JSON list of C-alpha atoms in Angstrom, two decimals:
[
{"chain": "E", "resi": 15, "resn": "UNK", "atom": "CA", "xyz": [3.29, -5.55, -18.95]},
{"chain": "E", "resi": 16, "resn": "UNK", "atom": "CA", "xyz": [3.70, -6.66, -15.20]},
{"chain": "E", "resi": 17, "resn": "UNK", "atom": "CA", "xyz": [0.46, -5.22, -13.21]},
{"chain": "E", "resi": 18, "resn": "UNK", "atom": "CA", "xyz": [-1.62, -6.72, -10.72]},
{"chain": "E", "resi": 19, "resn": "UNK", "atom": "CA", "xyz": [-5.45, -6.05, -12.38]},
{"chain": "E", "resi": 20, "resn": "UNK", "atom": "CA", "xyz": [-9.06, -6.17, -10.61]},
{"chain": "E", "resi": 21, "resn": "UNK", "atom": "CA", "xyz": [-12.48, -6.10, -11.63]},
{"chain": "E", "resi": 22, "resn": "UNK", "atom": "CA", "xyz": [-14.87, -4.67, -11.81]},
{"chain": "E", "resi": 23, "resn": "UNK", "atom": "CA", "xyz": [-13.74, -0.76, -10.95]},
{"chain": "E", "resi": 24, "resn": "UNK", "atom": "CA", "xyz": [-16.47, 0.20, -9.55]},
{"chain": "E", "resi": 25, "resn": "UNK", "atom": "CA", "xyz": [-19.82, -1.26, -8.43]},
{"chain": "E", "resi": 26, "resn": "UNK", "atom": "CA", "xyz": [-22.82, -0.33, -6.68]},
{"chain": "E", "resi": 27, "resn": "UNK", "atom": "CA", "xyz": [-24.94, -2.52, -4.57]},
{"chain": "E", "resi": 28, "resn": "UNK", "atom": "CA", "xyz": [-27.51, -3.23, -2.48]},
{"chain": "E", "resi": 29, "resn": "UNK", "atom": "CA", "xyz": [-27.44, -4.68, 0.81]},
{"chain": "E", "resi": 30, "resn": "UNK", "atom": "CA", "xyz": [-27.31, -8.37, 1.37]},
{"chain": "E", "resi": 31, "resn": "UNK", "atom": "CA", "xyz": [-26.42, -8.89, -2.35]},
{"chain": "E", "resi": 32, "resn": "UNK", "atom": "CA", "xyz": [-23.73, -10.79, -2.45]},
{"chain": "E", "resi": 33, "resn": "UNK", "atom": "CA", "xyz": [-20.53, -10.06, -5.02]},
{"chain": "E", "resi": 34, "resn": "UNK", "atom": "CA", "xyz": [-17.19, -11.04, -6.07]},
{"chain": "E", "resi": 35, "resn": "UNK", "atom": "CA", "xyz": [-13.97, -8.81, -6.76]},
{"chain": "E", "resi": 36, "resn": "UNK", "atom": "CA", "xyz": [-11.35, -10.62, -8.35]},
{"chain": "E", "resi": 37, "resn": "UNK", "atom": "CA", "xyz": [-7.88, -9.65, -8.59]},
{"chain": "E", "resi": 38, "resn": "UNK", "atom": "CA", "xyz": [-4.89, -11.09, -10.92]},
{"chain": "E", "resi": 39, "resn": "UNK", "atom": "CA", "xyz": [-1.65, -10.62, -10.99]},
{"chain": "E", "resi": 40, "resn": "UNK", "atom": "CA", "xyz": [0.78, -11.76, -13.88]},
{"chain": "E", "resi": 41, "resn": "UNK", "atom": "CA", "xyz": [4.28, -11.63, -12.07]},
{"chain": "E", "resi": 42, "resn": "UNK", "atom": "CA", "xyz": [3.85, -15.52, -10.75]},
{"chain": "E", "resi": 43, "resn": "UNK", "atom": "CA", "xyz": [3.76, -14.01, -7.34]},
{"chain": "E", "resi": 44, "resn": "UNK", "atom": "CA", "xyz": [3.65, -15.86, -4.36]},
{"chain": "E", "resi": 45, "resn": "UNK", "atom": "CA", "xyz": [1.85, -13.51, -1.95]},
{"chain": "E", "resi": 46, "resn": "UNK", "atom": "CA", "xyz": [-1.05, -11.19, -2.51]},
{"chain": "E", "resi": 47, "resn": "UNK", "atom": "CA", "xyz": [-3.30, -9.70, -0.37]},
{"chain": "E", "resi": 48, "resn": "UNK", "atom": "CA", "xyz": [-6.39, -7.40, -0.02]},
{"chain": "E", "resi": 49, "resn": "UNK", "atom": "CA", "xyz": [-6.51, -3.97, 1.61]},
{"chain": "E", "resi": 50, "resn": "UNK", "atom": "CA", "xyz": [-9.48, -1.32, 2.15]},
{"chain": "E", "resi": 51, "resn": "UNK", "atom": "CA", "xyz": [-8.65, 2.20, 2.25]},
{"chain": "E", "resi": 52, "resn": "UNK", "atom": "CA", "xyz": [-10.80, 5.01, 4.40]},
{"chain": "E", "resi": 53, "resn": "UNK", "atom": "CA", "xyz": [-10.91, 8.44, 4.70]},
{"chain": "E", "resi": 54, "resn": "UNK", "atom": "CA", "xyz": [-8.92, 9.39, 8.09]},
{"chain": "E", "resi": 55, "resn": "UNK", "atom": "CA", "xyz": [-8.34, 5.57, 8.34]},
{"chain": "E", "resi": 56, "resn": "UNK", "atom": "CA", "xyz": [-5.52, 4.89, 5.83]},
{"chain": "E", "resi": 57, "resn": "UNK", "atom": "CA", "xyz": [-5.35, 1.50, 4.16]},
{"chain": "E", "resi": 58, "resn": "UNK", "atom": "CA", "xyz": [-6.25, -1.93, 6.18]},
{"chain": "E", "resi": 59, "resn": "UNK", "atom": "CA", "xyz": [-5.31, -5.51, 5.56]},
{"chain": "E", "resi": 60, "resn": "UNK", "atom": "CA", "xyz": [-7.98, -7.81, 4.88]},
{"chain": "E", "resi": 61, "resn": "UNK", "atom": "CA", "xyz": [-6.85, -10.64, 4.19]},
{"chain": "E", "resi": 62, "resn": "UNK", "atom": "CA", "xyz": [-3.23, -12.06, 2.80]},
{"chain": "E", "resi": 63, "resn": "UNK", "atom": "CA", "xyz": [-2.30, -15.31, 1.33]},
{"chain": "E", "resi": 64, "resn": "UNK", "atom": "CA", "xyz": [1.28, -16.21, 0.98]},
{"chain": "E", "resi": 65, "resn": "UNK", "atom": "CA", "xyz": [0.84, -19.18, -1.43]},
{"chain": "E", "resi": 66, "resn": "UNK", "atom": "CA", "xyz": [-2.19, -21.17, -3.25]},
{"chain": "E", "resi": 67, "resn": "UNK", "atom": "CA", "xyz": [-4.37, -22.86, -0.99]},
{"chain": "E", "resi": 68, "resn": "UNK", "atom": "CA", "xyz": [-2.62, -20.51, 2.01]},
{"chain": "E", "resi": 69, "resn": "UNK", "atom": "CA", "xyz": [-4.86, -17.69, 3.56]},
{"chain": "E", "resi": 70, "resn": "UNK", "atom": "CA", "xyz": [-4.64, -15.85, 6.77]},
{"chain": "E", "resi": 71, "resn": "UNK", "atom": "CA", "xyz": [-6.87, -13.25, 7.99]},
{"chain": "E", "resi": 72, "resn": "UNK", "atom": "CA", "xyz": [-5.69, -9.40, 8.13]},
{"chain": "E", "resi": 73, "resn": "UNK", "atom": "CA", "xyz": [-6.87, -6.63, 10.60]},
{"chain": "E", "resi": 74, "resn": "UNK", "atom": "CA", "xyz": [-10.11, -6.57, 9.37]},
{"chain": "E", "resi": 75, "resn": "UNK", "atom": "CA", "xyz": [-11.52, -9.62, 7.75]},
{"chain": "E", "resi": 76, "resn": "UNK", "atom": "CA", "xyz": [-15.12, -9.64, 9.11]},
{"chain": "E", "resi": 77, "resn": "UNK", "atom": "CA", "xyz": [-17.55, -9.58, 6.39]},
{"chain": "E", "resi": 78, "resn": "UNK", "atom": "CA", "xyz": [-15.19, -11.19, 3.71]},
{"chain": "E", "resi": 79, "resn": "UNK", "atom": "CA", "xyz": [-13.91, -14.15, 2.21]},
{"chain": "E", "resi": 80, "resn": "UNK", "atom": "CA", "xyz": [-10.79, -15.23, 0.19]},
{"chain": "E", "resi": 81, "resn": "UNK", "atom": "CA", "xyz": [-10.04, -18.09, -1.43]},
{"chain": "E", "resi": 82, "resn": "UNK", "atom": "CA", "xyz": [-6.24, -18.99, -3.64]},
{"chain": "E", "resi": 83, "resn": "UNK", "atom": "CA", "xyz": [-6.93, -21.68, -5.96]},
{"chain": "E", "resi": 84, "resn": "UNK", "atom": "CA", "xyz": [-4.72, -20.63, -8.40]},
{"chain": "E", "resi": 85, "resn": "UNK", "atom": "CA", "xyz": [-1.18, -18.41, -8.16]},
{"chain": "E", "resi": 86, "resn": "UNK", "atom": "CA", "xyz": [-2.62, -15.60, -10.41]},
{"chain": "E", "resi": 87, "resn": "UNK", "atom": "CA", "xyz": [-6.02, -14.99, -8.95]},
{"chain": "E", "resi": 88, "resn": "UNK", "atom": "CA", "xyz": [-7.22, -13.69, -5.08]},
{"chain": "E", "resi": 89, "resn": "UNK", "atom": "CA", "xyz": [-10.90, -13.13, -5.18]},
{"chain": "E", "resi": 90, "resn": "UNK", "atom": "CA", "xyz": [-12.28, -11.50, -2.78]},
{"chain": "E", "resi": 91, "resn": "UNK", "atom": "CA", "xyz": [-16.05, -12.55, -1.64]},
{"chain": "E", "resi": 92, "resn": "UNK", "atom": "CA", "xyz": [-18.77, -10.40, 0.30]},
{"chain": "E", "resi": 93, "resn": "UNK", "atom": "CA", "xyz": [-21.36, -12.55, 1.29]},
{"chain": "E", "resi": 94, "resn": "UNK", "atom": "CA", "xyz": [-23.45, -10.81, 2.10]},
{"chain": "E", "resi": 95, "resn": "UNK", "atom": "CA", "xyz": [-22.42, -6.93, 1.73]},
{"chain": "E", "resi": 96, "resn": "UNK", "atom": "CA", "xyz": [-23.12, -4.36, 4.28]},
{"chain": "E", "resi": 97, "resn": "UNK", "atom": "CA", "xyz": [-23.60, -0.50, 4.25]},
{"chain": "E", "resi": 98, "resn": "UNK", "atom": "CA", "xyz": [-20.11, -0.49, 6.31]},
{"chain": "E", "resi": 99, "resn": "UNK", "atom": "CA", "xyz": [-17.82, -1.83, 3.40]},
{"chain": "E", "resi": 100, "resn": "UNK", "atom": "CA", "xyz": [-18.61, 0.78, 0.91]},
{"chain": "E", "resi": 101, "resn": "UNK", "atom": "CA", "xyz": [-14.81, 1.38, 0.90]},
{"chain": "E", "resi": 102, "resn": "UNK", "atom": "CA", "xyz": [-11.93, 1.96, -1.80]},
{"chain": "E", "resi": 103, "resn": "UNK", "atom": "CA", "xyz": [-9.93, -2.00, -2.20]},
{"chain": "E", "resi": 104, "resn": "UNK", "atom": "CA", "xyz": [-6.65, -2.50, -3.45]},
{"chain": "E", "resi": 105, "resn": "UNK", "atom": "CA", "xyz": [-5.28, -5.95, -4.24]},
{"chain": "E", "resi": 106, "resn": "UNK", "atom": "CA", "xyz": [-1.55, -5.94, -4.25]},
{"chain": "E", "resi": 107, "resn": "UNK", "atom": "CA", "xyz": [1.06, -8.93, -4.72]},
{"chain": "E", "resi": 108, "resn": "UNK", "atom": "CA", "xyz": [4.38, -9.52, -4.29]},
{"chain": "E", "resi": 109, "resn": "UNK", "atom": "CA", "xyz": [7.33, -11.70, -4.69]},
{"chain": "E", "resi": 110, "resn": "UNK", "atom": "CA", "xyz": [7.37, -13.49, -1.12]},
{"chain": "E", "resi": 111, "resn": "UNK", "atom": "CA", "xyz": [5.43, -12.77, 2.33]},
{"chain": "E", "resi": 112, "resn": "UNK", "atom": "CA", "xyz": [8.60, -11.03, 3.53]},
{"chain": "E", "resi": 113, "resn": "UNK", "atom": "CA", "xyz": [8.01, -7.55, 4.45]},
{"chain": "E", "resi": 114, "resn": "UNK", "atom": "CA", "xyz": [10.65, -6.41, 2.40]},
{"chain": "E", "resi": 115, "resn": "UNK", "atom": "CA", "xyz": [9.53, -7.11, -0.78]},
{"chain": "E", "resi": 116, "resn": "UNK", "atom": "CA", "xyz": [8.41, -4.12, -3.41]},
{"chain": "E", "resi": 117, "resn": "UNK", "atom": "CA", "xyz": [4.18, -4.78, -2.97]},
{"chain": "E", "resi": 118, "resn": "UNK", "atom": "CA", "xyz": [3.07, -3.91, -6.51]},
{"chain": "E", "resi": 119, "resn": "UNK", "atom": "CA", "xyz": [-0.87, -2.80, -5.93]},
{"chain": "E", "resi": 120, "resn": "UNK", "atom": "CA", "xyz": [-3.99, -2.92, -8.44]},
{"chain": "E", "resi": 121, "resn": "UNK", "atom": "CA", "xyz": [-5.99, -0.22, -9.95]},
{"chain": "E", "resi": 122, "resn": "UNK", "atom": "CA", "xyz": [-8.56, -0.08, -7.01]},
{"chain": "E", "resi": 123, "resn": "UNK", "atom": "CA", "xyz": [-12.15, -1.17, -6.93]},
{"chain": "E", "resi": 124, "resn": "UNK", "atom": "CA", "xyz": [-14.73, 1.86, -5.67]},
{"chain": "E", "resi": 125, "resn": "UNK", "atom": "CA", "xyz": [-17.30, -0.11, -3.78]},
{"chain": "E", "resi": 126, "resn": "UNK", "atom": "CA", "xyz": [-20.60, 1.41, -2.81]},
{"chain": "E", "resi": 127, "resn": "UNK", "atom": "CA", "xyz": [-23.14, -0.92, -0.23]},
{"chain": "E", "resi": 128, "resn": "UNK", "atom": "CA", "xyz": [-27.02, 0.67, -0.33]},
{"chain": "B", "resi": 25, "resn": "UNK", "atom": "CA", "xyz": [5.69, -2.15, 14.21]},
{"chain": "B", "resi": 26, "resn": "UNK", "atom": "CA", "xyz": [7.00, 1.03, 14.73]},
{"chain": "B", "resi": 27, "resn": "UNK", "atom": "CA", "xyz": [4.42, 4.23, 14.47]},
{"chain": "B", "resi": 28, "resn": "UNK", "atom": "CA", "xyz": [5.31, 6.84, 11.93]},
{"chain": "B", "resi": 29, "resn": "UNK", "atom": "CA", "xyz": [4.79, 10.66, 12.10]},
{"chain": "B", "resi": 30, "resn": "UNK", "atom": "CA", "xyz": [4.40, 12.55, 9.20]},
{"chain": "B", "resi": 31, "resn": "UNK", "atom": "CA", "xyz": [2.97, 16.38, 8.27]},
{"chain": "B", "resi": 32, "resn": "UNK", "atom": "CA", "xyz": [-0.55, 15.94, 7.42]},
{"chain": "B", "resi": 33, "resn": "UNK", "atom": "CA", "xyz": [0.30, 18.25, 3.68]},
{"chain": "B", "resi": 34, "resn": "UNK", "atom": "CA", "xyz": [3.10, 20.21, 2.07]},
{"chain": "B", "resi": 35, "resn": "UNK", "atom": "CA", "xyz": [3.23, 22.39, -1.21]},
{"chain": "B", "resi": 36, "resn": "UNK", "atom": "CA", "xyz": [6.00, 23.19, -3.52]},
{"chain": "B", "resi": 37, "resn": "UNK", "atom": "CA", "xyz": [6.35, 24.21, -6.93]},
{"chain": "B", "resi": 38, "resn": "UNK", "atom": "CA", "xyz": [7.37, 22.81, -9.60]},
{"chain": "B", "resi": 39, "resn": "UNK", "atom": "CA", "xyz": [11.36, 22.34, -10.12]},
{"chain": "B", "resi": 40, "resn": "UNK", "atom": "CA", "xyz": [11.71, 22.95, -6.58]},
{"chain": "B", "resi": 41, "resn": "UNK", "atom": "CA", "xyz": [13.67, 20.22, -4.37]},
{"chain": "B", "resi": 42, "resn": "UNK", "atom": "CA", "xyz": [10.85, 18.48, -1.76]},
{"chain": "B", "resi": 43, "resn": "UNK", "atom": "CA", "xyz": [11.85, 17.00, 1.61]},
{"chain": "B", "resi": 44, "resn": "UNK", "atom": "CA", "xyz": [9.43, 14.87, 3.53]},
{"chain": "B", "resi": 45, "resn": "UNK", "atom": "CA", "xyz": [10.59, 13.95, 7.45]},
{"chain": "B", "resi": 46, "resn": "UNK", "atom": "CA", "xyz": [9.28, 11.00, 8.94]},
{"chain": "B", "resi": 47, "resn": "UNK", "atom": "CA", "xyz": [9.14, 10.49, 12.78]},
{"chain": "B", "resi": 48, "resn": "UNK", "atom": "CA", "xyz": [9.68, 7.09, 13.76]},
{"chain": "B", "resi": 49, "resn": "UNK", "atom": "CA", "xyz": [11.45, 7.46, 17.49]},
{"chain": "B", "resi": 50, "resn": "UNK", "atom": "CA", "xyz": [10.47, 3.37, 18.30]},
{"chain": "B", "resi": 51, "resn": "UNK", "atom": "CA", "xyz": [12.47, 1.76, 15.36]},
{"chain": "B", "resi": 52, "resn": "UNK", "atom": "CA", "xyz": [13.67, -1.51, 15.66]},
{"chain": "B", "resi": 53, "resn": "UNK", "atom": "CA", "xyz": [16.98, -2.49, 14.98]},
{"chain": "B", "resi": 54, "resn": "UNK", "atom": "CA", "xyz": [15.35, -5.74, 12.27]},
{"chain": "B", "resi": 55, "resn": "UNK", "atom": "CA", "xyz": [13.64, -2.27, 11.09]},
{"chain": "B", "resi": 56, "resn": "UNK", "atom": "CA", "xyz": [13.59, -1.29, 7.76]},
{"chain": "B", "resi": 57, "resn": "UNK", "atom": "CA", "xyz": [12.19, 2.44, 6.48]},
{"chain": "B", "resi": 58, "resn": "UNK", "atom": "CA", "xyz": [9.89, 2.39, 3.17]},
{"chain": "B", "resi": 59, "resn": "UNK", "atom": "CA", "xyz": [8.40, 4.74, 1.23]},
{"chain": "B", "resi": 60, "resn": "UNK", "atom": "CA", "xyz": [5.61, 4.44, -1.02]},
{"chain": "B", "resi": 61, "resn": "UNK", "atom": "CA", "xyz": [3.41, 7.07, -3.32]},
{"chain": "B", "resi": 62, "resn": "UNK", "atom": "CA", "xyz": [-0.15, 7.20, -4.37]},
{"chain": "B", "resi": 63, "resn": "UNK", "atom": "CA", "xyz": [-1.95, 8.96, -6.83]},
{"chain": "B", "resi": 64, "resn": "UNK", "atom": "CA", "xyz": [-5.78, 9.87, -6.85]},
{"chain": "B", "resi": 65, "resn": "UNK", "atom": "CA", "xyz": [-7.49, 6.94, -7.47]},
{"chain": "B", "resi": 66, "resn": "UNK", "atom": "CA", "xyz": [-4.62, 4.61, -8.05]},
{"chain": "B", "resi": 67, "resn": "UNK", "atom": "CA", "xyz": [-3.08, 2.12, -5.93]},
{"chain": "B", "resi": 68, "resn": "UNK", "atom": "CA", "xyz": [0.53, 2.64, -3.47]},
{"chain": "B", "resi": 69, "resn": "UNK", "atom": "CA", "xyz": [3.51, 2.42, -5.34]},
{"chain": "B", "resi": 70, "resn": "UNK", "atom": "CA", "xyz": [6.25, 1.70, -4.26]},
{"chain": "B", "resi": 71, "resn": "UNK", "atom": "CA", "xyz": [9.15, 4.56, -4.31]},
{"chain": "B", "resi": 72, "resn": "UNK", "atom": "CA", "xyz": [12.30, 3.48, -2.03]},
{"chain": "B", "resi": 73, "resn": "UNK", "atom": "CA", "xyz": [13.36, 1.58, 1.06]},
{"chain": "B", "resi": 74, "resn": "UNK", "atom": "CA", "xyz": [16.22, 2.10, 3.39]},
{"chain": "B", "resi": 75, "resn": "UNK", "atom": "CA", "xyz": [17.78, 0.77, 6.39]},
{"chain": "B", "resi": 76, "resn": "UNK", "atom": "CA", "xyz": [20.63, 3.72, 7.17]},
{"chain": "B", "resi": 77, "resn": "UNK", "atom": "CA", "xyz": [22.32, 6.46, 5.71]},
{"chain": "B", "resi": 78, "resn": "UNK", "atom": "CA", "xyz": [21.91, 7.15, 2.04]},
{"chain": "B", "resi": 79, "resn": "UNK", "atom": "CA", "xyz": [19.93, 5.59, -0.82]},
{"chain": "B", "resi": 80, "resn": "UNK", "atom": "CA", "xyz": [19.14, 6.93, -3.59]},
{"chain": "B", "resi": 81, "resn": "UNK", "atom": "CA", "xyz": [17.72, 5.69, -7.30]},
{"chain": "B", "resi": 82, "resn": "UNK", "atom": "CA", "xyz": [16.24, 7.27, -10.29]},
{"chain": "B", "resi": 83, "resn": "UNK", "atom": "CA", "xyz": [12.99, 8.57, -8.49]},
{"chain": "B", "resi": 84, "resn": "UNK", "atom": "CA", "xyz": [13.92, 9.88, -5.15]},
{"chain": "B", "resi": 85, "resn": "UNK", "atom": "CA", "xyz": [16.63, 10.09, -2.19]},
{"chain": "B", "resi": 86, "resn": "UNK", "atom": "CA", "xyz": [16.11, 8.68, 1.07]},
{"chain": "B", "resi": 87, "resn": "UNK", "atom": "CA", "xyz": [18.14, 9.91, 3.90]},
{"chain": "B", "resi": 88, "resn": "UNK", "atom": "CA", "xyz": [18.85, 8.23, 7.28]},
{"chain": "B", "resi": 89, "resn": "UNK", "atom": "CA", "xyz": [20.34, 9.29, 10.33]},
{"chain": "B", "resi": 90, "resn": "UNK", "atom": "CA", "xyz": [22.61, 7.67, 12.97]},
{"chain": "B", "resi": 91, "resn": "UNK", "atom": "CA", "xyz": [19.81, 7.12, 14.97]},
{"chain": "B", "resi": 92, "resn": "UNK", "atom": "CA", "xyz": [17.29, 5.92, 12.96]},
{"chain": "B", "resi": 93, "resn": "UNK", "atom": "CA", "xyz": [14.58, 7.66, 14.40]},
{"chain": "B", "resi": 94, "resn": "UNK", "atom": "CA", "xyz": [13.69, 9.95, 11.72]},
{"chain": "B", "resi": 95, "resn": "UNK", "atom": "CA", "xyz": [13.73, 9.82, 7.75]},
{"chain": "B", "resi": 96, "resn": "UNK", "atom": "CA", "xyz": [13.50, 12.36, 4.59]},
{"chain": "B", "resi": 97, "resn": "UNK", "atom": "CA", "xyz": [12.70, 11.85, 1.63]},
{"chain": "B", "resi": 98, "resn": "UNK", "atom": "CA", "xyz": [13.85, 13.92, -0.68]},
{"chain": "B", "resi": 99, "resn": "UNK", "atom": "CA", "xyz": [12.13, 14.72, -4.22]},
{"chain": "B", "resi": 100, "resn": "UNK", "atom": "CA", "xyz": [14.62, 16.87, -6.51]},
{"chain": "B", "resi": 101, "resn": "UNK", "atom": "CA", "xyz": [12.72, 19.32, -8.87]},
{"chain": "B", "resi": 102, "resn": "UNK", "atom": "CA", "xyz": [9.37, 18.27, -8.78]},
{"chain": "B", "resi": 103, "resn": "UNK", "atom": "CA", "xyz": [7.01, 18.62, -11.33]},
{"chain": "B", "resi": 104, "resn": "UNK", "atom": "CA", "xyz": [2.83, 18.83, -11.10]},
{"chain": "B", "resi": 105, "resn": "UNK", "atom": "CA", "xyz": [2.79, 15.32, -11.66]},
{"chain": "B", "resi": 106, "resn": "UNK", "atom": "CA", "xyz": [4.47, 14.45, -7.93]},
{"chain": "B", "resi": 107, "resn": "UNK", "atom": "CA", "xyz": [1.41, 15.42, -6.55]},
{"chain": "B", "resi": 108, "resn": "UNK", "atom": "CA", "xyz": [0.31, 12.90, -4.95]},
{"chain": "B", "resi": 109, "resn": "UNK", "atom": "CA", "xyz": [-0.28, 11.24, -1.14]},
{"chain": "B", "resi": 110, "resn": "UNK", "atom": "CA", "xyz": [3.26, 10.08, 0.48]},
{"chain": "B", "resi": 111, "resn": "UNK", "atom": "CA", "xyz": [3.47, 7.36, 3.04]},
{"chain": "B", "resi": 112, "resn": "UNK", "atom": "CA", "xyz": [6.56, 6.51, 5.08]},
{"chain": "B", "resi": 113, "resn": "UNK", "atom": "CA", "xyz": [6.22, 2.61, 6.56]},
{"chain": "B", "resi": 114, "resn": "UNK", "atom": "CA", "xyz": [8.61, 0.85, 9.17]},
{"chain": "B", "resi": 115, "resn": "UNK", "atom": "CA", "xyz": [8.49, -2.88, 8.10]},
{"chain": "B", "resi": 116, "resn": "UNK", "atom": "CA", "xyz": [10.57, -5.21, 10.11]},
{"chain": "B", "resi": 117, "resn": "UNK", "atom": "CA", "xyz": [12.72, -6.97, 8.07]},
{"chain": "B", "resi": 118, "resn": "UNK", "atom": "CA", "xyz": [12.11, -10.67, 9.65]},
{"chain": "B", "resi": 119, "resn": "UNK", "atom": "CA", "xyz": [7.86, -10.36, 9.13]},
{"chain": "B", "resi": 120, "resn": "UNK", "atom": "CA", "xyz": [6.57, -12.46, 6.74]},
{"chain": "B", "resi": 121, "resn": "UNK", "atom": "CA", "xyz": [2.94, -11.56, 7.27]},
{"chain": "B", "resi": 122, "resn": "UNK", "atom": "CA", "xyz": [3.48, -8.99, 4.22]},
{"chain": "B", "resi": 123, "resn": "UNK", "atom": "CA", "xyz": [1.61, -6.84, 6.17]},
{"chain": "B", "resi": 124, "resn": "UNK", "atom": "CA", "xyz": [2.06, -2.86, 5.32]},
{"chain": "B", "resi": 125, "resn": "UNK", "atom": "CA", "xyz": [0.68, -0.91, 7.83]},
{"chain": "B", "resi": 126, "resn": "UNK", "atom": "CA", "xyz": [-0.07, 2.68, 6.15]},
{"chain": "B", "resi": 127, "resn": "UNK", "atom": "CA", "xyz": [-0.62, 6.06, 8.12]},
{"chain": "B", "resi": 128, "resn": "UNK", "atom": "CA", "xyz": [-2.37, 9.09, 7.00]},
{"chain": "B", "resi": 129, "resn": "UNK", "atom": "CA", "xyz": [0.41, 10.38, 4.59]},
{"chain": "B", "resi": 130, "resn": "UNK", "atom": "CA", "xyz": [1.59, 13.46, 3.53]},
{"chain": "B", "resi": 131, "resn": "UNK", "atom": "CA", "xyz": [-0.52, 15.02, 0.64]},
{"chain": "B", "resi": 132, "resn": "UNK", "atom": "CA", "xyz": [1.86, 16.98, -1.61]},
{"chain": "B", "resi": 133, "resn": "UNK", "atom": "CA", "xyz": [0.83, 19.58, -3.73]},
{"chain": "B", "resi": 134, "resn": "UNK", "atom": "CA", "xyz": [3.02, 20.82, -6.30]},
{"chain": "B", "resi": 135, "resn": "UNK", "atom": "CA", "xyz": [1.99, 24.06, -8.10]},
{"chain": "B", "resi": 136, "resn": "UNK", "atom": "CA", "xyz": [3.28, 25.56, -11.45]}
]
């Protein structure tokens, strides 16, 4: 089945602590990219990365790391978390960078910063 | 990018037809209208895309005046399970930042 898949769900931790979301997608997509969704804020882009070893920062990228080693795989890295990214993310991928392309999006990770 | 307008929520019921309008008076002519849906606690997916006129496939309609500066879509007999958050995007066609800039929505909710 095609799907883009991230773990873990959902986490709770502590400030300062840092953590690792990873995302995968099995569709040999070129470009995938990380978005945060807020109430009364809609969903942001974090970061995007149109190809391994490619990364460009989104609208809101402060606070987090990326990194594309491998097609399949976008991890996203908090360094050192902060009570302000307790957010909703969404990983999503697609066939090229072109805005045109069908983004298919993961499950969601429910992130909670103490 | 263009900024949408959409109604904050609608309701229905179920096997009626649902239109959703989507202001968009600063469209670009590289401009191109999509649609996507999401679910409570689920990631966007993506429902239809347009440039003008007419599309339609096995999920929705998408209709598209002269001008460009509005959109519907259209949802025909709806069940419970369309409830869900709409979003109407303007993407221009020649961006390849990927970038989908999402509003606030429109929450449908479809009663029995």
């Amino acid at each position: 089945e095609a799907q883009v898949t991230q773990n873990p769900r959902y986490l709770i931790t502590v400030t300062g602590k840092k953590l690792t979301v990873t995302c995968s997608q099995n569709m040999n997509h070129e470009y995938m990219s990380w978005y945060r969704q807020d109430p009364g804020l809609g969903l942001r882009q974090i970061y995007y990365s149109m190809n391994v070893e490619v990364t460009d920062k989104g609208d809101v990228p402060e606070g987090y790391k990326v990194s594309r080693k491998e097609k399949r795989n976008f991890p996203l890295i908090l360094e050192s978390p902060s009570p302000n990214q307790t957010s909703l993310y969404f990983c999503a991928s697609s066939f090229s960078s072109g805005s045109l392309y069908e983004q298919f999006f993961g499950p969601g990770t429910r992130l909670t910063v103490l | 990018l263009a900024k949408t307008t959409q109604p904050i929520s609608m309701d229905s019921y179920e096997g009626q037809e649902v239109n959703i309008t989507c202001s968009h008076n600063n469209i670009a002519t590289n401009d191109y209208i999509t649609w996507y849906q999401q679910f409570p606690s689920q990631g966007p997916r993506f429902i239809i895309q347009g440039y003008k006129t007419k599309v339609t496939n096995e999920v929705a309609s998408l209709f598209i005046p002269a001008d460009r500066k509005s959109s519907t879509l259209s949802l025909p007999r709806v069940s419970l399970s369309d409830t869900a958050v709409y979003y109407c995007l303007v993407e221009h066609g020649s961006s390849n930042t990927g970038k989908l800039i999402f509003g606030q929505g429109t929450t449908l909710q479809v009663k029995p």
